[in-house]
């Protein structure tokens, strides 16, 4: 596998993982404790 193709797969996997974490953290529409979920998502994704 060429390095360019390997990097493309790695970037795609990283984006999918970030989407999954964001979706899990922000999935519920509860206003109370929203800042905690946003903080958690920022720490995990950052």
Short mmCIF file of C-alpha atoms in Angstrom, two decimals:
data_model
loop_
_atom_site.label_atom_id
_atom_site.label_comp_id
_atom_site.label_asym_id
_atom_site.label_seq_id
_atom_site.Cartn_x
_atom_site.Cartn_y
_atom_site.Cartn_z
CA UNK A 1 0.00 0.00 0.00
CA UNK A 2 1.38 3.39 -0.91
CA UNK A 3 2.03 5.91 1.86
CA UNK A 4 -0.49 8.33 0.37
CA UNK A 5 -3.24 5.71 0.41
CA UNK A 6 -2.35 4.68 3.96
CA UNK A 7 -2.57 8.31 5.09
CA UNK A 8 -5.95 8.66 3.41
CA UNK A 9 -7.28 5.63 5.29
CA UNK A 10 -5.88 6.94 8.57
CA UNK A 11 -7.53 10.33 8.06
CA UNK A 12 -10.85 8.70 7.19
CA UNK A 13 -10.68 6.51 10.31
CA UNK A 14 -9.87 9.53 12.48
CA UNK A 15 -12.80 11.50 11.06
CA UNK A 16 -15.19 8.59 11.63
CA UNK A 17 -13.98 8.20 15.21
CA UNK A 18 -14.44 11.94 15.85
CA UNK A 19 -17.96 11.78 14.43
CA UNK A 20 -18.81 8.80 16.63
CA UNK A 21 -17.55 10.53 19.80
CA UNK A 22 -19.37 13.75 18.94
CA UNK A 23 -22.58 11.85 18.21
CA UNK A 24 -22.38 9.91 21.48
CA UNK A 25 -21.68 13.00 23.56
CA UNK A 26 -24.27 15.30 21.99
CA UNK A 27 -26.96 12.71 21.24
CA UNK A 28 -29.33 13.61 24.06
CA UNK A 29 -31.28 16.86 23.94
CA UNK A 30 -31.05 17.54 27.67
CA UNK A 31 -30.25 21.18 28.47
CA UNK A 32 -29.15 20.52 32.03
CA UNK A 33 -25.51 19.45 32.03
CA UNK A 34 -25.00 20.44 28.39
CA UNK A 35 -21.82 22.33 29.17
CA UNK A 36 -20.36 19.19 30.74
CA UNK A 37 -20.98 17.19 27.58
CA UNK A 38 -19.52 19.95 25.45
CA UNK A 39 -16.46 20.09 27.70
CA UNK A 40 -16.08 16.31 27.52
CA UNK A 41 -16.35 16.34 23.72
CA UNK A 42 -13.79 19.13 23.51
CA UNK A 43 -11.33 17.28 25.72
CA UNK A 44 -11.75 13.99 23.85
CA UNK A 45 -11.59 15.51 20.39
CA UNK A 46 -8.90 18.05 21.27
#
